[in-house]
Coordinates of C-alpha atoms in Angstrom, one line a residue:
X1 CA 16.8 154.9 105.2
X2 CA 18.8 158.3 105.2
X3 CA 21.3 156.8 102.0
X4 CA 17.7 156.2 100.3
X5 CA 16.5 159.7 101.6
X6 CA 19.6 161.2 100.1
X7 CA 19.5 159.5 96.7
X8 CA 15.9 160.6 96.4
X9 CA 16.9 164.1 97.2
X10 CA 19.9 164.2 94.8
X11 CA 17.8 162.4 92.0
X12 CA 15.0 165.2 92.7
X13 CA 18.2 167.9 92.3
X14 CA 19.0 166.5 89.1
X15 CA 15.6 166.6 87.6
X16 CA 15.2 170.1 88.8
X17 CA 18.6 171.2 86.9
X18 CA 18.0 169.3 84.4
X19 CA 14.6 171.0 83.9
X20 CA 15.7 174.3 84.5
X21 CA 18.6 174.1 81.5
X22 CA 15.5 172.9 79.6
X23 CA 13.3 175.7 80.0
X24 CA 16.1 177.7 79.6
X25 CA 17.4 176.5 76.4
X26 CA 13.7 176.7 75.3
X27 CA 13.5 180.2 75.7
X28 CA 16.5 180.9 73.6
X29 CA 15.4 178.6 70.9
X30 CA 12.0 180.1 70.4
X31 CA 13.3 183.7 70.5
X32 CA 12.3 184.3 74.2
X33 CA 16.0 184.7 75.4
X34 CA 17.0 188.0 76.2
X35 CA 20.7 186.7 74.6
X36 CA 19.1 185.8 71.6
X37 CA 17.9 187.9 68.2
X38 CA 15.4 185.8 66.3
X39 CA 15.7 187.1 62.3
X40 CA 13.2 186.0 59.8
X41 CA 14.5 186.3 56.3
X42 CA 14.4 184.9 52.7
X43 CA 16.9 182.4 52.1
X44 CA 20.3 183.4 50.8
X45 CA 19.8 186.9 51.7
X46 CA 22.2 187.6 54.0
X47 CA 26.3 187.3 54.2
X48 CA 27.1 184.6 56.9
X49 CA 29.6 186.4 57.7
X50 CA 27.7 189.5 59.0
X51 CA 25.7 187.4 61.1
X52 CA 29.0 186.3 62.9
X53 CA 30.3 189.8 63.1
X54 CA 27.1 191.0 64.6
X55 CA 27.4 188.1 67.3
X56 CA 30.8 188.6 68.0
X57 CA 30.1 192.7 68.5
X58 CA 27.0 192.1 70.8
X59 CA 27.1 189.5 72.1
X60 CA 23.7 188.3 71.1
X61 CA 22.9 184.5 69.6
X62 CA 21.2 184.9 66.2
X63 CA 18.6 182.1 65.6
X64 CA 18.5 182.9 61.9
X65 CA 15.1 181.1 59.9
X66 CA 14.0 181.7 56.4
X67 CA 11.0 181.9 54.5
X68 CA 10.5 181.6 50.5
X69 CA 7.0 183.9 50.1
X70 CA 5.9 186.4 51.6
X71 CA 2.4 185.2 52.0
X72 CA 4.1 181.9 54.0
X73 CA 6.0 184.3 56.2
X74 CA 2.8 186.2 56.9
X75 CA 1.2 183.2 57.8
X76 CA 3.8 182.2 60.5
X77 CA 3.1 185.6 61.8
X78 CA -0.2 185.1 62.6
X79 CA -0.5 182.1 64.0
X80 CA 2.6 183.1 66.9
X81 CA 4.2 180.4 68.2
X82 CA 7.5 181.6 67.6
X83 CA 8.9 185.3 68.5
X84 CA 10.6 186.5 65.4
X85 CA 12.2 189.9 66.4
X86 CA 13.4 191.2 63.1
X87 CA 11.5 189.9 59.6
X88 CA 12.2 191.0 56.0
X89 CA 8.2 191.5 54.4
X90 CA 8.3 193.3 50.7
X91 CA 6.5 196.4 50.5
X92 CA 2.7 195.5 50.3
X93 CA 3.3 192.7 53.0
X94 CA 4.5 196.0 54.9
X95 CA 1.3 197.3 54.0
X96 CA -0.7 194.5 55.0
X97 CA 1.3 193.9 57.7
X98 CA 0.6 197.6 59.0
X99 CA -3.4 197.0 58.6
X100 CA -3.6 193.7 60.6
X101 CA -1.4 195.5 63.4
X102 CA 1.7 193.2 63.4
X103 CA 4.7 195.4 63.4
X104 CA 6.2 197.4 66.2
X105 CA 6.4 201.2 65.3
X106 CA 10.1 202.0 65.3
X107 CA 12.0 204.5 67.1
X108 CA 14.4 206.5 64.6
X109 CA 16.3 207.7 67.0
X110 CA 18.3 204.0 68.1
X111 CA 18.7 204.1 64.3
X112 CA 21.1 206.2 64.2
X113 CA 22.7 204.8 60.5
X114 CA 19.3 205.4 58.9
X115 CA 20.9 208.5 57.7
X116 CA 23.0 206.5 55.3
X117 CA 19.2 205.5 53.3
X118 CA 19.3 207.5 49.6
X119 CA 16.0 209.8 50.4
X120 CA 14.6 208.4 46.7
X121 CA 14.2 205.0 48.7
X122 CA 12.3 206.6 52.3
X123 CA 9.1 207.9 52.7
X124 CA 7.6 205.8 49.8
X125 CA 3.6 205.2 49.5
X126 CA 3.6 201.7 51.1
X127 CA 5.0 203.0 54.9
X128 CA 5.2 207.2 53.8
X129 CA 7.2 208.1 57.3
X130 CA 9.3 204.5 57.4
X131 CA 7.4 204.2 60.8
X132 CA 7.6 200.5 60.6
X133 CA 9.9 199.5 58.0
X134 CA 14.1 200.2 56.7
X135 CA 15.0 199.6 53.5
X136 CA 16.8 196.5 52.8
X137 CA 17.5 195.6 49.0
X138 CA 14.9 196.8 46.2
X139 CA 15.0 195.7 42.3
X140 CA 13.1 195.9 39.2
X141 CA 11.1 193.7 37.3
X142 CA 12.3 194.3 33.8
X143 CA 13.8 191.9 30.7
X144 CA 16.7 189.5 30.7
X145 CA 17.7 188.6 26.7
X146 CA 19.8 186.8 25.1
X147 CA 22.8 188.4 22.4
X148 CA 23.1 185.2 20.7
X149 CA 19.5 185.3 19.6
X150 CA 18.1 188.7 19.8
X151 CA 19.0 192.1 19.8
X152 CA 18.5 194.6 22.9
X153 CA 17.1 197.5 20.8
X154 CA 15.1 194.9 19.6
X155 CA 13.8 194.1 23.6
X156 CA 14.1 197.7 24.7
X157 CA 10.2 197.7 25.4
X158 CA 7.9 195.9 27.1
X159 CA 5.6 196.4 23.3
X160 CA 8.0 194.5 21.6
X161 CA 7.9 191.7 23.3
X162 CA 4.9 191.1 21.0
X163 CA 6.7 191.1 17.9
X164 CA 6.2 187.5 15.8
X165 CA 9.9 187.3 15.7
X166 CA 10.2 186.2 19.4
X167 CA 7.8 183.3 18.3
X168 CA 7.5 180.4 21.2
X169 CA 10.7 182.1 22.6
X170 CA 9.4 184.1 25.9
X171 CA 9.7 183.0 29.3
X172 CA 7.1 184.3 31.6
X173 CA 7.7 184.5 35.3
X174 CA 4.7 182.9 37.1
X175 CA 2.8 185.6 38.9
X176 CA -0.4 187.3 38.2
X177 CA 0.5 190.8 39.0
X178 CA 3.9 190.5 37.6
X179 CA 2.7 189.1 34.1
X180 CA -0.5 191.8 34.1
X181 CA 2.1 194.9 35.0
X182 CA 3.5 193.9 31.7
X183 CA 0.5 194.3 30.3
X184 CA -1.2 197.3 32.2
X185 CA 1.9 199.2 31.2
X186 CA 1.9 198.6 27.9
X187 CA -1.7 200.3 27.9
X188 CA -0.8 203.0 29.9
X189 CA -2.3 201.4 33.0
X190 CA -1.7 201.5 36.9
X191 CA 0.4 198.2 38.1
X192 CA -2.3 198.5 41.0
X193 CA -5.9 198.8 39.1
X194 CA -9.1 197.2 40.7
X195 CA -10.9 197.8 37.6
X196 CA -12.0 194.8 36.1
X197 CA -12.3 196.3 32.8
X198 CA -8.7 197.5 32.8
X199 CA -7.6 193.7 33.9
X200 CA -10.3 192.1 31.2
X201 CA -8.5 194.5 28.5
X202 CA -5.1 193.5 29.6
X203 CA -6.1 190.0 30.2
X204 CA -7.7 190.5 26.2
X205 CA -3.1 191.8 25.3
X206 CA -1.8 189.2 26.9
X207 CA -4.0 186.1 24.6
X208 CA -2.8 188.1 21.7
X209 CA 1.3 187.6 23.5
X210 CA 1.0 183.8 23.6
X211 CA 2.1 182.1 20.3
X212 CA 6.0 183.9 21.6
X213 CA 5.4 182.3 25.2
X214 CA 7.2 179.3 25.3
X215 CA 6.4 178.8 29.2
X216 CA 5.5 179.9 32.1
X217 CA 7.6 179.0 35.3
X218 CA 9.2 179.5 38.4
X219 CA 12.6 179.4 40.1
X220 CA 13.3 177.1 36.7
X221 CA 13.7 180.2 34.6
X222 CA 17.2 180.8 36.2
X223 CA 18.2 177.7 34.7
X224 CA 16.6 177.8 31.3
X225 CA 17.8 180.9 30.3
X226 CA 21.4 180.3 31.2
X227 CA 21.4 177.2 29.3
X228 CA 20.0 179.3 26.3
X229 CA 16.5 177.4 26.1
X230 CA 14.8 181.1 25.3
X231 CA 15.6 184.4 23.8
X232 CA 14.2 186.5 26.4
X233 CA 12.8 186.0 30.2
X234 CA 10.6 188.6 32.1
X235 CA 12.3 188.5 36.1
X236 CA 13.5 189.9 38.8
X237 CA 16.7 192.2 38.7
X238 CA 18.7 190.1 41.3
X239 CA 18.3 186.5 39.5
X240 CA 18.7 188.0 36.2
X241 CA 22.2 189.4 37.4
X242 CA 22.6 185.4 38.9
X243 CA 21.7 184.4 35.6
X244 CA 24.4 187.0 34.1
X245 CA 27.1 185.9 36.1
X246 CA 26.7 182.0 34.7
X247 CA 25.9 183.0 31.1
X248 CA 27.6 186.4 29.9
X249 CA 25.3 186.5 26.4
X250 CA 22.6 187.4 28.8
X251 CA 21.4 191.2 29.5
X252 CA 19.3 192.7 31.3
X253 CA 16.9 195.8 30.9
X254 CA 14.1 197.7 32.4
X255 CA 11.8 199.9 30.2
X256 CA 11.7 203.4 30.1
X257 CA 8.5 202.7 30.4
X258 CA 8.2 201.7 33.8
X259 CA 7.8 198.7 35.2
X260 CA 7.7 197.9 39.4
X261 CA 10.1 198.6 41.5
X262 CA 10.3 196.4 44.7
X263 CA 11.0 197.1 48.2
X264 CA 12.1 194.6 50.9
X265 CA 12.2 195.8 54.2
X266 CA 13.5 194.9 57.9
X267 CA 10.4 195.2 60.2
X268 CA 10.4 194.3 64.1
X269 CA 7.0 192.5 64.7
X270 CA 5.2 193.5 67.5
X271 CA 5.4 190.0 69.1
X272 CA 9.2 190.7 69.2
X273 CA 10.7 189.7 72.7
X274 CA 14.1 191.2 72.0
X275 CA 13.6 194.6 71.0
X276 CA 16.7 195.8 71.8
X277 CA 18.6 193.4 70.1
X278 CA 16.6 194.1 66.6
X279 CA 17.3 197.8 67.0
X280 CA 20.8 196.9 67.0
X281 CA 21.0 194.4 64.2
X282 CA 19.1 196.5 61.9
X283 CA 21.4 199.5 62.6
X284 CA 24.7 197.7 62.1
X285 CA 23.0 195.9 59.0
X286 CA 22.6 199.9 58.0
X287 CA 26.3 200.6 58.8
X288 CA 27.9 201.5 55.5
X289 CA 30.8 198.8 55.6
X290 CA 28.1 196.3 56.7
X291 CA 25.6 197.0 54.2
X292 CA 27.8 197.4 51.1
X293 CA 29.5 193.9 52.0
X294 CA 26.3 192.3 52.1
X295 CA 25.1 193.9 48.7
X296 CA 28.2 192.2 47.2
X297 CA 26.8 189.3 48.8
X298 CA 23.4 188.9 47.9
X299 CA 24.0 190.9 44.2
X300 CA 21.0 193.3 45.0
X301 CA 20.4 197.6 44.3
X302 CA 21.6 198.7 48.4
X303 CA 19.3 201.7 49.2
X304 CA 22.0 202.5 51.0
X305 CA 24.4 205.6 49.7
X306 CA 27.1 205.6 51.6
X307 CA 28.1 201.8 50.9
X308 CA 26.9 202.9 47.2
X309 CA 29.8 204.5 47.0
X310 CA 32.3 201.2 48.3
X311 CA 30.9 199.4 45.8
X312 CA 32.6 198.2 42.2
X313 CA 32.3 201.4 39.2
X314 CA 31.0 198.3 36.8
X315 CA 28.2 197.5 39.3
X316 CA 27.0 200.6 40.4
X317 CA 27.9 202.0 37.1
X318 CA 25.2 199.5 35.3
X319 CA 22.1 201.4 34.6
X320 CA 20.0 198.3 34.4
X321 CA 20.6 197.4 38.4
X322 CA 20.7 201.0 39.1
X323 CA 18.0 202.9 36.7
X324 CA 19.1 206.4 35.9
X325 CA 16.1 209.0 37.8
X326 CA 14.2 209.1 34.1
X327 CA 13.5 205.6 34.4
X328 CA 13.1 205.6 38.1
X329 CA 10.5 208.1 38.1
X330 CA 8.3 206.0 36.0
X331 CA 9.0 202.6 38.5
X332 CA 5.9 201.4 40.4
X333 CA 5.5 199.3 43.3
X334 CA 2.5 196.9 43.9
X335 CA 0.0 198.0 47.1
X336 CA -1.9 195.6 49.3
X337 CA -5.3 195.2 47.2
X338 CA -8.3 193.3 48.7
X339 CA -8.3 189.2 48.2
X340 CA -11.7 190.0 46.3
X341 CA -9.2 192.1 43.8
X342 CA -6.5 189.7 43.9
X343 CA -8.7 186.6 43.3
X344 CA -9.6 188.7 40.3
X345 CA -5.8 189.0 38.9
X346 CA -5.8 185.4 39.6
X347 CA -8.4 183.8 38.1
X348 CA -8.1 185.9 34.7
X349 CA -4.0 184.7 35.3
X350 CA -4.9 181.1 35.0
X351 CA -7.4 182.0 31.8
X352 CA -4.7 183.1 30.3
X353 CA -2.2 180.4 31.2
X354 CA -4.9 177.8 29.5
X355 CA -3.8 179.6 26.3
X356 CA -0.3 179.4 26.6
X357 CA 0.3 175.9 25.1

């Protein structure tokens, strides 16, 4: 009876231990360990290598998870479930972010390194005093050509673009706001208008651009355009330097113009159980040596000066990855408009894409 006794007790041990390493591991996986910094990112957007470095300096577990829209990150916010400590939102997702009451104000002073942010890049309309948000990477939307079949004076603008020459030869990124900023600007427009006459007018240019578009796509531009399958693409600064990289006949160029400029940003949710941690990741990811390995990384604009300066002449140099302050005074970034605005931008979007054959 007492060797049964025993081997119920020991067996009633085990269980207990084995539950307690459970509950414990659980916490750590789900961002509720104190030894553990949850990050929520896009993919690709970090060097592996700093994530290592920052674990081996503070001795914190990084549970690293990405997201590939902003609208699909914001939904994991919402719903909870798991404790992200530090995310990576664009600018208006800061914005909306900020109106639902997501984010944790932050505490400049355990961000000591924040003083290494060019003052062009703080204090900008979408979080004025950077009470929630750092500065991460930013970029442009602009035009990636190609020598072999057209010109760059003859892409300099975003009018041009309308010229008969580049017949069925323009790739359009898909995105309503992207594709109507070239538009708006091209009239002299705000990037960020609710009026629905501006957006029929623009909507009214861009039938009048669709005998040169020869599609409309995705992540698939990368690919088309470094095999050569169009003259020109409207993108992103950072893929059009990936693009760059596998096809050197391609160039890219932002308008004098204007065009947007884009922000992301390191946020610490106000869900966060590890605040402590995300302070100190997001201040040694704003440590010079830090932040100018990861821009060689990731091939996006730093906002950061001081690693500015450790970077390559050719790259920082390049005045179509860093505009010179007459184009930059003309960028514009997107705000958070209402869904009743947005669902206006997208319905006259796919009106248009019905006469892009």
């Amino acid at each position: 009876m007492k060797k049964l006794l025993s081997a119920f007790v020991g067996i009633l041990v085990l269980c207990l231990l084995l539950a307690i390493g459970d509950y414990t591991m659980n916490r750590q996986t789900s961002g509720g360990g104190s030894h553990t910094l949850t990050v929520y990112n896009w993919g690709d957007y970090i060097d592996p290598a700093l994530i290592k470095k920052f674990e081996h300096q503070s001795g914190y577990h990084v549970d690293y998870e990405t997201f590939d829209s902003n609208e699909s990150m914001l939904t994991k916010i919402r719903q909870g479930g798991t404790n992200y400590d530090v995310v990576v939102p664009s600018e208006y997702t800061v914005q909306r972010m900020k109106k639902e009451h997501l984010l944790a104000p932050l505490d400049h002073r355990k961000l000591p390194n924040l003083k290494y942010i060019d003052p062009q890049f703080l204090h900008r309309d979408f979080d004025p005093s950077n009470h929630y948000s750092v500065p991460y990477f930013w970029g442009t939307l602009g035009i990636v050509y190609n020598d072999q079949k057209i010109a760059g004076d003859q892409v300099a603008h975003w009018e041009q673009l309308w010229n008969p020459q580049l017949r069925n030869n323009i790739m359009l990124i898909d995105s309503a706001r992207d594709v109507f900023a070239v538009a708006l600007i091209t009239q002299g427009k705000s990037v960020n208008t609710t009026s629905y006459q501006q957006l029929k007018q623009a909507q009214d240019h861009l039938k009048q651009l669709t005998p040169n578009v020869k599609a409309i796509v995705a992540d698939e531009m990368k690919m088309y355009m470094e095999q050569g399958e169009a003259a020109v693409g409207i993108t992103y600064s950072g893929d059009a330097r990936e693009m760059m990289s596998v096809n050197h006949h391609l160039h890219y160029i932002v308008p004098t113009e204007g065009s947007n400029i884009w922000f992301d940003n390191l946020v610490i949710p106000r869900t966060a159980k590890n605040k402590q941690g995300a302070y100190q990741f997001i201040n040694f990811m704003l440590k010079p040596e830090n932040a100018a390995q990861n821009a060689r990384y990731v091939g996006y604009a730093t906002p950061n000066w001081k690693a500015k300066q450790e970077l390559p002449k050719k790259v920082t140099d390049d005045q179509a990855f860093y505009p010179p302050h007459q184009t930059m005074r003309h960028l514009q970034t997107y705000h958070d408009l209402s869904l009743k605005t947005l669902g206006v931008y997208n319905d006259l979007f796919l009106e248009f894409k019905m006469f892009v054959k």
